[in-house]
Amino acid sequence: MKDTDFSSTHLDHQLSLLREDVLKMWRLVIAQLEDSKAALTTVNKDIAVEVIFSENSVNALELLIDDRCEDIIALFTPVASDLRFVLASLKINANLERIGDIAEGVAKFVANMQPDFDSRLLEVSHIPEMFNQSVIITTLVMEAFEKKDTELARRVFGKDKILDEINNQAAGIIATYLKDEHDSSKIMDALYILSAIRKLERVGDQAKNIAEELIFYAEAEVLKHRSKGRKK
C-alpha cells in the first residue's frame, strides 16, 4: 500500500472517531437539558446536583474533541470537505459546550431554590414548553449532522420562535405574577425563573450557529452575518 493510501485511510479513521465524539457530546448535552427540566419542574435538588456534576464530563469531551481536531489538522493537513468538517466540528463543539453550561446554570438555580417554591410560576412562565423546544431544536440539528442534511439544518432557523416569544413575554409575566401575589418572599423564585428563561433562549442561538456550521461543511456556503450584511 502506498504511503498516501495509508495516510488517507488513517485520516478517514480519525474523522470517524471525531464524528463519534461529537455525537457523544451532543447526546450528553441533550440529556443535561432533559435532566435540568426534570430538576426544575419537580424542584428535585438531587437531579440538579447530577446535572451540575455531569458538566465535568461535558468539559472533558470538549477538550478531547478540541485536541482531536488540532491533531487531525496538524498531522494530516485535510483539505476541501474534510477540512470543513474538522473546522465545523471545532465550532459545533464550542456551541454544544455552551448549551451544557446553560443546562448547568438552570440546575444551579434549582439547587438554591427554597422548599416552598411556587410551582405555579412554571405554568405561567411557560418554562416547561421552553425546555421542550430547546430539546427539540438541539435534537433536530443533531439529526441534521448525522445525516449531513442541510434541509434539516435550515429548519432550525425558524424553530426558535417559540423560545424568542416566551423570552420576550417573560418580564411582563413575572411582573404581573409578583404584583398579584403581594408576597416579597416570591421575588427570589421569580428571579430564578426569569434568569432560567433568559438562559434557555440562548439554546436557540447556539442551535442556529450549529446549523450554519453544518451548511458550511456540507455546501461550502458561509451564512454567518449574512442577514446583518443585507441590512447594511
XYZ file of N, CA and C in Angstrom:
696
model
N 0.836 -1.191 0.000
C 0.000 0.000 0.000
C 0.878 1.251 0.000
N 0.518 2.213 -0.825
C 1.281 3.444 -0.895
C 1.085 4.249 0.390
N 2.114 5.079 0.665
C 2.027 5.916 1.865
C 0.810 6.826 1.824
N 0.504 7.363 0.641
C -0.633 8.274 0.519
C -1.949 7.553 0.802
N -2.038 6.281 0.368
C -3.246 5.494 0.623
C -3.403 5.233 2.121
N -2.277 4.900 2.773
C -2.310 4.647 4.212
C -2.724 5.906 4.959
N -2.165 7.048 4.554
C -2.480 8.310 5.203
C -3.956 8.644 5.050
N -4.491 8.404 3.850
C -5.900 8.674 3.592
C -6.798 7.790 4.449
N -6.427 6.511 4.544
C -7.213 5.574 5.353
C -7.179 5.978 6.824
N -6.016 6.379 7.299
C -5.875 6.778 8.691
C -6.646 8.069 8.953
N -6.652 8.974 7.994
C -7.420 10.209 8.128
C -8.910 9.885 8.229
N -9.386 9.007 7.387
C -10.800 8.617 7.435
C -11.167 8.053 8.808
N -10.256 7.264 9.357
C -10.491 6.670 10.680
C -10.580 7.770 11.747
N -9.679 8.736 11.673
C -9.673 9.823 12.646
C -10.919 10.703 12.507
N -11.355 10.923 11.284
C -12.572 11.700 11.062
C -13.789 10.967 11.621
N -13.788 9.650 11.473
C -14.875 8.846 12.022
C -14.912 8.918 13.549
N -13.738 8.864 14.165
C -13.660 8.982 15.631
C -14.135 10.365 16.083
N -13.765 11.386 15.321
C -14.188 12.745 15.648
C -15.713 12.848 15.591
N -16.293 12.286 14.551
C -17.757 12.319 14.401
C -18.423 11.618 15.584
N -17.889 10.471 15.992
C -18.460 9.739 17.120
C -18.371 10.543 18.414
N -17.244 11.229 18.608
C -17.068 12.037 19.819
C -18.045 13.216 19.845
N -18.236 13.857 18.692
C -19.164 14.985 18.628
C -20.590 14.519 18.934
N -20.982 13.389 18.380
C -22.320 12.859 18.650
C -22.479 12.460 20.120
N -21.422 11.923 20.696
C -21.450 11.588 22.122
C -21.662 12.844 22.955
N -20.960 13.908 22.597
C -21.112 15.197 23.269
C -22.555 15.690 23.116
N -23.093 15.567 21.936
C -24.435 16.024 21.630
C -25.464 15.324 22.526
N -25.356 13.998 22.587
C -26.318 13.221 23.389
C -26.207 13.567 24.871
N -25.004 13.810 25.321
C -24.798 14.165 26.726
C -25.440 15.518 27.034
N -25.305 16.470 26.121
C -25.870 17.806 26.323
C -27.402 17.751 26.295
N -27.962 16.945 25.384
C -29.418 16.789 25.344
C -29.918 16.176 26.653
N -29.196 15.191 27.154
C -29.561 14.585 28.439
C -29.506 15.616 29.562
N -28.525 16.512 29.506
C -28.435 17.575 30.508
C -29.668 18.481 30.475
N -30.104 18.837 29.265
C -31.302 19.667 29.133
C -32.519 18.956 29.706
N -32.664 17.685 29.366
C -33.815 16.921 29.851
C -33.782 16.781 31.369
N -32.604 16.535 31.921
C -32.479 16.391 33.374
C -32.687 17.730 34.083
N -32.246 18.806 33.476
C -32.464 20.129 34.060
C -33.954 20.446 34.124
N -34.669 20.073 33.072
C -36.118 20.266 33.080
C -36.744 19.459 34.210
N -36.351 18.196 34.340
C -36.902 17.350 35.398
C -36.592 17.935 36.775
N -35.371 18.428 36.940
C -34.979 19.016 38.229
C -35.821 20.241 38.552
N -36.051 21.089 37.550
C -36.791 22.328 37.786
C -38.281 22.071 38.003
N -38.882 21.266 37.148
C -40.330 21.068 37.222
C -40.756 20.272 38.453
N -39.824 19.529 39.045
C -40.137 18.777 40.267
C -39.400 19.339 41.479
N -38.645 20.411 41.263
C -37.793 21.008 42.301
C -37.002 19.902 43.008
N -36.347 19.084 42.185
C -35.579 17.950 42.694
C -34.097 18.318 42.716
N -33.595 18.553 43.907
C -32.212 19.003 44.045
C -31.212 17.887 43.758
N -31.615 16.641 43.955
C -30.712 15.526 43.650
C -30.414 15.466 42.150
N -31.464 15.631 41.343
C -31.263 15.644 39.889
C -30.431 16.856 39.492
N -30.692 17.976 40.140
C -29.920 19.194 39.837
C -28.439 18.981 40.093
N -28.118 18.324 41.192
C -26.714 18.060 41.512
C -26.088 17.138 40.465
N -26.857 16.159 39.984
C -26.354 15.258 38.940
C -26.014 16.030 37.670
N -26.861 16.985 37.317
C -26.608 17.799 36.121
C -25.334 18.620 36.305
N -25.183 19.187 37.490
C -24.002 20.001 37.774
C -22.729 19.164 37.666
N -22.764 17.952 38.200
C -21.585 17.083 38.131
C -21.332 16.572 36.714
N -22.407 16.384 35.936
C -22.230 15.884 34.566
C -21.516 16.902 33.687
N -21.477 18.165 34.134
C -20.767 19.180 33.372
C -19.275 18.858 33.272
N -18.756 18.126 34.252
C -17.352 17.698 34.174
C -17.118 16.806 32.959
N -18.079 15.930 32.678
C -17.969 15.044 31.510
C -18.046 15.843 30.222
N -18.923 16.843 30.198
C -19.056 17.699 29.013
C -17.746 18.450 28.756
N -17.175 18.999 29.810
C -15.924 19.747 29.661
C -14.780 18.844 29.204
N -14.743 17.617 29.735
C -13.697 16.670 29.334
C -13.839 16.304 27.857
N -15.079 16.111 27.406
C -15.311 15.790 25.995
C -14.961 16.974 25.104
N -15.267 18.161 25.576
C -14.928 19.353 24.789
C -13.420 19.420 24.539
N -12.644 19.166 25.575
C -11.183 19.198 25.430
C -10.695 18.080 24.511
N -11.298 16.898 24.641
C -10.917 15.764 23.792
C -11.174 16.078 22.319
N -12.349 16.658 22.038
C -12.692 16.979 20.652
C -11.787 18.078 20.109
N -11.509 19.069 20.933
C -10.573 20.125 20.510
C -9.210 19.540 20.151
N -8.720 18.659 21.019
C -7.413 18.035 20.772
C -7.438 17.185 19.504
N -8.530 16.458 19.309
C -8.617 15.602 18.122
C -8.618 16.452 16.846
N -9.355 17.551 16.867
C -9.390 18.450 15.707
C -7.999 19.019 15.416
N -7.320 19.448 16.455
C -5.977 20.014 16.283
C -5.001 18.970 15.749
N -5.098 17.747 16.247
C -4.213 16.680 15.782
C -4.467 16.345 14.312
N -5.734 16.290 13.932
C -6.066 15.971 12.537
C -5.502 17.034 11.599
N -5.658 18.299 11.970
C -5.146 19.377 11.125
C -3.618 19.342 11.060
N -2.981 19.101 12.200
C -1.522 19.125 12.256
C -0.896 17.925 11.554
N -1.488 16.752 11.708
C -0.866 15.517 11.211
C -1.274 15.158 9.788
N -2.474 15.557 9.369
C -2.984 15.081 8.077
C -3.263 16.198 7.079
N -3.185 17.453 7.524
C -3.476 18.605 6.659
C -4.657 18.326 5.720
N -5.836 18.086 6.271
C -7.006 17.785 5.429
C -7.361 18.980 4.543
N -8.028 18.694 3.438
C -8.436 19.745 2.505
C -9.909 19.568 2.154
N -10.451 20.579 1.488
C -11.815 20.545 0.959
C -12.821 20.161 2.050
N -13.693 19.181 1.760
C -14.780 18.844 2.692
C -14.255 18.284 4.003
N -13.129 17.580 3.966
C -12.555 17.045 5.208
C -12.139 18.188 6.143
N -11.509 19.193 5.580
C -11.096 20.340 6.388
C -12.316 21.086 6.921
N -13.326 21.259 6.069
C -14.539 21.949 6.514
C -15.210 21.170 7.646
N -15.180 19.845 7.561
C -15.784 19.020 8.619
C -15.056 19.232 9.943
N -13.747 19.259 9.899
C -12.959 19.446 11.133
C -13.222 20.827 11.722
N -13.208 21.844 10.868
C -13.433 23.208 11.355
C -14.848 23.370 11.907
N -15.816 22.766 11.207
C -17.198 22.831 11.683
C -17.343 22.102 13.018
N -16.691 20.941 13.140
C -16.760 20.175 14.388
C -16.172 20.962 15.550
N -15.113 21.690 15.263
C -14.462 22.501 16.297
C -15.426 23.564 16.834
N -16.148 24.211 15.930
C -17.076 25.261 16.353
C -18.348 24.674 16.966
N -18.834 23.573 16.399
C -20.011 22.903 16.958
C -19.728 22.461 18.384
N -18.524 21.966 18.600
C -18.104 21.541 19.932
C -18.259 22.676 20.947
N -17.838 23.868 20.558
C -17.943 25.030 21.451
C -19.403 25.388 21.709
N -20.242 25.322 20.667
C -21.665 25.618 20.840
C -22.343 24.609 21.757
N -22.004 23.349 21.606
C -22.587 22.318 22.472
C -22.168 22.520 23.923
N -20.914 22.898 24.125
C -20.446 23.128 25.488
C -21.230 24.272 26.127
N -21.572 25.283 25.328
C -22.347 26.405 25.866
C -23.765 25.969 26.232
N -24.351 25.069 25.441
C -25.673 24.543 25.791
C -25.588 23.765 27.104
N -24.509 23.009 27.267
C -24.290 22.312 28.534
C -24.183 23.278 29.690
N -23.518 24.411 29.467
C -23.405 25.446 30.501
C -24.786 25.988 30.879
N -25.647 26.142 29.875
C -27.000 26.642 30.121
C -27.777 25.668 31.006
N -27.694 24.378 30.677
C -28.375 23.363 31.485
C -27.836 23.356 32.911
N -26.526 23.469 33.036
C -25.915 23.504 34.364
C -26.379 24.741 35.132
N -26.475 25.874 34.447
C -26.903 27.106 35.100
C -28.303 26.985 35.679
N -29.211 26.377 34.918
C -30.575 26.162 35.426
C -30.541 25.220 36.627
N -29.732 24.173 36.546
C -29.612 23.226 37.657
C -29.120 23.918 38.923
N -28.235 24.877 38.769
C -27.732 25.622 39.933
C -28.839 26.451 40.564
N -29.744 26.984 39.727
C -30.894 27.695 40.284
C -31.711 26.756 41.173
N -31.960 25.546 40.648
C -32.766 24.573 41.389
C -32.087 24.220 42.716
N -30.784 24.060 42.667
C -30.045 23.691 43.882
C -30.183 24.745 44.972
N -30.458 25.999 44.583
C -30.571 27.092 45.550
C -32.013 27.477 45.867
N -32.972 26.795 45.250
C -34.373 27.130 45.480
C -34.821 26.726 46.882
N -35.805 27.471 47.395
C -36.383 27.161 48.701
C -37.419 26.048 48.568
N -37.638 25.263 49.618
C -38.603 24.157 49.564
C -40.027 24.606 49.248
N -40.371 25.861 49.568
C -41.736 26.345 49.330
C -41.879 27.029 47.968
N -41.018 26.682 47.025
C -41.086 27.255 45.675
C -42.492 27.091 45.105
N -43.021 28.162 44.544
C -44.372 28.167 43.991
C -44.354 27.588 42.578
N -44.857 26.370 42.435
C -44.812 25.697 41.135
C -45.694 26.377 40.094
N -46.604 27.261 40.514
C -47.424 27.981 39.541
C -46.573 28.864 38.641
N -45.422 29.257 39.145
C -44.504 30.063 38.336
C -44.105 29.324 37.065
N -43.963 28.016 37.149
C -43.573 27.222 35.986
C -44.645 27.298 34.909
N -45.901 27.218 35.346
C -47.007 27.229 34.387
C -47.172 28.593 33.736
N -47.183 29.643 34.546
C -47.449 30.975 33.984
C -46.293 31.467 33.115
N -45.080 31.002 33.415
C -43.910 31.447 32.645
C -43.674 30.619 31.389
N -44.358 29.476 31.270
C -44.224 28.571 30.113
C -42.815 27.976 29.990
N -42.116 27.887 31.092
C -40.743 27.386 31.004
C -40.660 25.898 30.648
N -41.631 25.033 31.058
C -41.548 23.639 30.589
C -41.614 23.541 29.062
N -42.464 24.391 28.456
C -42.552 24.417 26.994
C -41.238 24.873 26.381
N -40.591 25.799 27.054
C -39.303 26.304 26.581
C -38.252 25.193 26.607
N -38.254 24.411 27.671
C -37.348 23.269 27.757
C -37.615 22.280 26.629
N -38.911 21.976 26.408
C -39.268 21.018 25.352
C -38.755 21.494 24.000
N -38.944 22.776 23.722
C -38.498 23.313 22.436
C -36.981 23.302 22.333
N -36.298 23.535 23.434
C -34.835 23.501 23.433
C -34.331 22.107 23.071
N -34.966 21.082 23.640
C -34.573 19.701 23.343
C -34.884 19.368 21.885
N -36.056 19.805 21.404
C -36.448 19.537 20.017
C -35.442 20.146 19.047
N -35.071 21.392 19.273
C -34.142 22.079 18.375
C -32.763 21.429 18.399
N -32.284 21.117 19.599
C -30.954 20.510 19.719
C -30.921 19.125 19.097
N -32.020 18.383 19.240
C -32.113 17.049 18.638
C -32.212 17.143 17.116
N -32.971 18.121 16.626
C -33.129 18.304 15.179
C -31.793 18.593 14.511
N -31.009 19.471 15.102
C -29.731 19.831 14.489
C -28.742 18.678 14.607
N -28.885 17.831 15.638
C -28.056 16.628 15.725
C -28.400 15.655 14.599
N -29.695 15.512 14.333
C -30.116 14.638 13.233
C -29.584 15.150 11.899
N -29.585 16.470 11.727
C -29.042 17.058 10.505
C -27.556 16.742 10.368
N -26.844 16.773 11.484
C -25.415 16.445 11.484
C -25.208 14.972 11.125
N -25.991 14.091 11.723
C -25.846 12.654 11.464
C -26.099 12.321 9.997
N -27.093 12.980 9.420
C -27.497 12.669 8.045
C -26.825 13.572 7.008
N -26.061 14.559 7.500
C -25.473 15.570 6.612
C -26.572 16.166 5.733
N -27.668 16.538 6.401
C -28.879 17.006 5.728
C -29.030 18.518 5.951
N -28.727 19.294 4.928
C -28.787 20.750 5.079
C -30.222 21.267 5.099
N -31.167 20.503 4.536
C -32.568 20.913 4.613
C -33.050 20.869 6.059
N -32.673 19.818 6.767
C -32.994 19.732 8.191
C -32.324 20.870 8.954
N -31.072 21.136 8.620
C -30.338 22.203 9.301
C -31.036 23.540 9.111
N -31.529 23.800 7.916
C -32.188 25.087 7.637
C -33.507 25.226 8.398
N -34.137 24.108 8.743
C -35.389 24.169 9.501
C -35.170 24.758 10.895
N -33.946 24.672 11.381
C -33.642 25.168 12.727
C -33.856 26.677 12.825
N -33.597 27.403 11.727
C -33.641 28.864 11.774
C -35.016 29.414 12.157
N -36.068 28.661 11.831
C -37.404 29.121 12.200
C -37.963 28.443 13.430
N -37.197 27.523 13.992
C -37.700 26.712 15.098
C -37.556 27.374 16.460
N -36.785 28.426 16.547
C -36.562 29.028 17.863
C -37.531 30.172 18.152
N -38.555 30.332 17.303
C -39.514 31.420 17.512
C -40.251 31.277 18.837
N -40.564 30.032 19.210
C -41.245 29.811 20.485
C -40.370 30.278 21.639
N -39.075 29.967 21.551
C -38.144 30.407 22.592
C -38.107 31.934 22.666
N -38.052 32.577 21.505
C -37.996 34.035 21.471
C -39.272 34.653 22.054
N -40.429 34.075 21.708
C -41.703 34.621 22.173
C -41.831 34.519 23.691
N -41.491 33.353 24.235
C -41.572 33.177 25.688
C -40.609 34.131 26.385
N -39.417 34.256 25.832
C -38.420 35.150 26.420
C -38.897 36.604 26.389
N -39.499 37.013 25.272
C -39.959 38.399 25.138
C -41.092 38.734 26.105
N -41.914 37.741 26.421
C -43.056 37.962 27.298
C -42.723 37.745 28.772
N -41.553 37.206 29.041
C -41.224 36.755 30.395
C -41.255 37.865 31.432
N -40.642 38.993 31.138
C -40.556 40.064 32.128
C -41.947 40.541 32.545
N -42.835 40.729 31.575
C -44.198 41.163 31.872
C -44.963 40.139 32.691
N -44.797 38.871 32.346
C -45.496 37.797 33.063
C -45.019 37.719 34.509
N -43.711 37.792 34.695
C -43.148 37.722 36.048
C -43.583 38.933 36.869
N -43.607 40.113 36.257
C -44.028 41.324 36.966
C -45.487 41.215 37.411
N -46.340 40.699 36.525
C -47.750 40.522 36.865
C -47.919 39.513 37.990
N -47.162 38.437 37.936
C -47.225 37.414 38.987
C -46.877 38.021 40.338
N -45.798 38.778 40.402
C -45.370 39.374 41.667
C -46.384 40.409 42.163
N -46.972 41.145 41.236
C -47.975 42.143 41.607
C -49.205 41.477 42.203
N -49.614 40.358 41.627
C -50.801 39.642 42.111
C -50.555 38.941 43.443
N -49.315 38.501 43.642
C -49.004 37.719 44.840
C -48.895 38.581 46.097
N -48.392 39.800 45.962
C -48.159 40.683 47.121
C -47.320 39.971 48.194
N -46.351 39.202 47.727
C -45.544 38.405 48.665
C -44.074 38.551 48.292
N -43.350 39.301 49.091
C -41.945 39.568 48.774
C -41.086 38.306 48.815
N -41.558 37.251 49.510
C -40.773 36.016 49.589
C -40.709 35.297 48.250
N -41.590 35.677 47.302
C -41.620 35.037 45.993
C -40.676 35.704 44.994
N -40.093 36.818 45.388
C -39.259 37.576 44.454
C -38.073 36.751 43.971
N -37.398 36.069 44.892
C -36.210 35.307 44.503
C -36.564 34.171 43.546
N -37.687 33.469 43.831
C -38.131 32.402 42.931
C -38.405 32.958 41.532
N -39.071 34.114 41.490
C -39.399 34.727 40.202
C -38.142 35.118 39.437
N -37.150 35.621 40.149
C -35.887 35.992 39.505
C -35.160 34.765 38.967
N -35.214 33.661 39.713
C -34.618 32.412 39.231
C -35.251 31.989 37.906
N -36.585 32.025 37.868
C -37.289 31.604 36.652
C -36.977 32.536 35.490
N -36.958 33.829 35.758
C -36.644 34.791 34.694
C -35.227 34.560 34.162
N -34.287 34.301 35.057
C -32.908 34.035 34.629
C -32.825 32.740 33.827
N -33.584 31.727 34.243
C -33.596 30.449 33.519
C -34.154 30.639 32.112
N -35.189 31.450 31.988
C -35.772 31.739 30.671
C -34.754 32.441 29.776
N -34.058 33.394 30.328
C -33.031 34.113 29.558
C -31.949 33.140 29.072
N -31.591 32.201 29.924
C -30.569 31.223 29.546
C -31.085 30.304 28.434
N -32.303 29.796 28.590
C -32.837 28.843 27.614
C -33.047 29.478 26.243
N -33.322 30.777 26.217
C -33.481 31.442 24.928
C -32.208 31.325 24.099
N -31.070 31.265 24.783
C -29.788 31.197 24.070
C -29.532 29.816 23.469
N -30.299 28.801 23.891
C -30.161 27.487 23.259
C -30.487 27.594 21.771
N -31.527 28.362 21.457
C -31.882 28.562 20.054
C -30.769 29.224 19.274
N -30.104 30.194 19.877
C -28.985 30.869 19.208
C -27.845 29.900 18.934
N -27.539 29.056 19.919
C -26.468 28.069 19.736
C -26.835 27.069 18.648
N -28.101 26.652 18.626
C -28.545 25.690 17.608
C -28.444 26.289 16.210
N -28.786 27.569 16.082
C -28.668 28.219 14.776
C -27.207 28.347 14.353
N -26.334 28.619 15.314
C -24.900 28.647 14.993
C -24.427 27.300 14.472
N -24.903 26.234 15.118
C -24.533 24.882 14.695
C -25.052 24.611 13.286
N -26.294 25.005 13.022
C -26.874 24.795 11.691
C -26.044 25.502 10.620
N -25.564 26.696 10.929
C -24.713 27.415 9.981
C -23.428 26.660 9.698
N -22.858 26.064 10.735
C -21.623 25.294 10.549
C -21.871 24.041 9.716
N -23.026 23.408 9.899
C -23.362 22.220 9.104
C -23.488 22.566 7.627
N -24.121 23.686 7.348
C -24.282 24.112 5.957
C -22.928 24.484 5.353
N -22.078 25.116 6.150
C -20.721 25.431 5.692
C -19.964 24.151 5.348
N -20.078 23.141 6.226
C -19.376 21.873 5.984
C -19.916 21.164 4.744
N -21.234 21.082 4.633
C -21.831 20.285 3.564
C -21.834 20.985 2.213
N -22.007 22.319 2.222
C -22.187 23.037 0.960
C -21.123 24.093 0.687
N -20.176 24.238 1.615
C -19.144 25.271 1.495
C -19.768 26.653 1.359
N -20.905 26.846 2.040
C -21.608 28.117 2.000
C -21.567 28.750 3.386
N -21.088 29.978 3.464
C -20.979 30.682 4.739
C -22.224 31.543 4.929
N -23.015 31.263 5.997
C -24.232 32.013 6.269
C -24.047 33.057 7.360
N -23.035 32.911 8.178
C -22.853 33.788 9.332
C -22.756 35.251 8.904
N -23.512 36.083 9.611
C -23.545 37.534 9.400
C -24.191 37.944 8.076
N -24.756 36.995 7.338
C -25.335 37.365 6.045
C -26.503 38.326 6.217
N -27.373 38.029 7.189
C -28.544 38.894 7.388
C -28.118 40.299 7.802
N -27.047 40.385 8.608
C -26.549 41.690 9.011
C -26.025 42.461 7.795
N -25.369 41.736 6.917
C -24.838 42.387 5.724
C -25.944 42.930 4.837
N -27.060 42.196 4.743
C -28.174 42.653 3.927
C -28.781 43.918 4.518
N -28.892 43.955 5.859
C -29.453 45.138 6.500
C -28.595 46.364 6.221
N -27.257 46.149 6.268
C -26.373 47.271 5.998
C -26.509 47.744 4.568
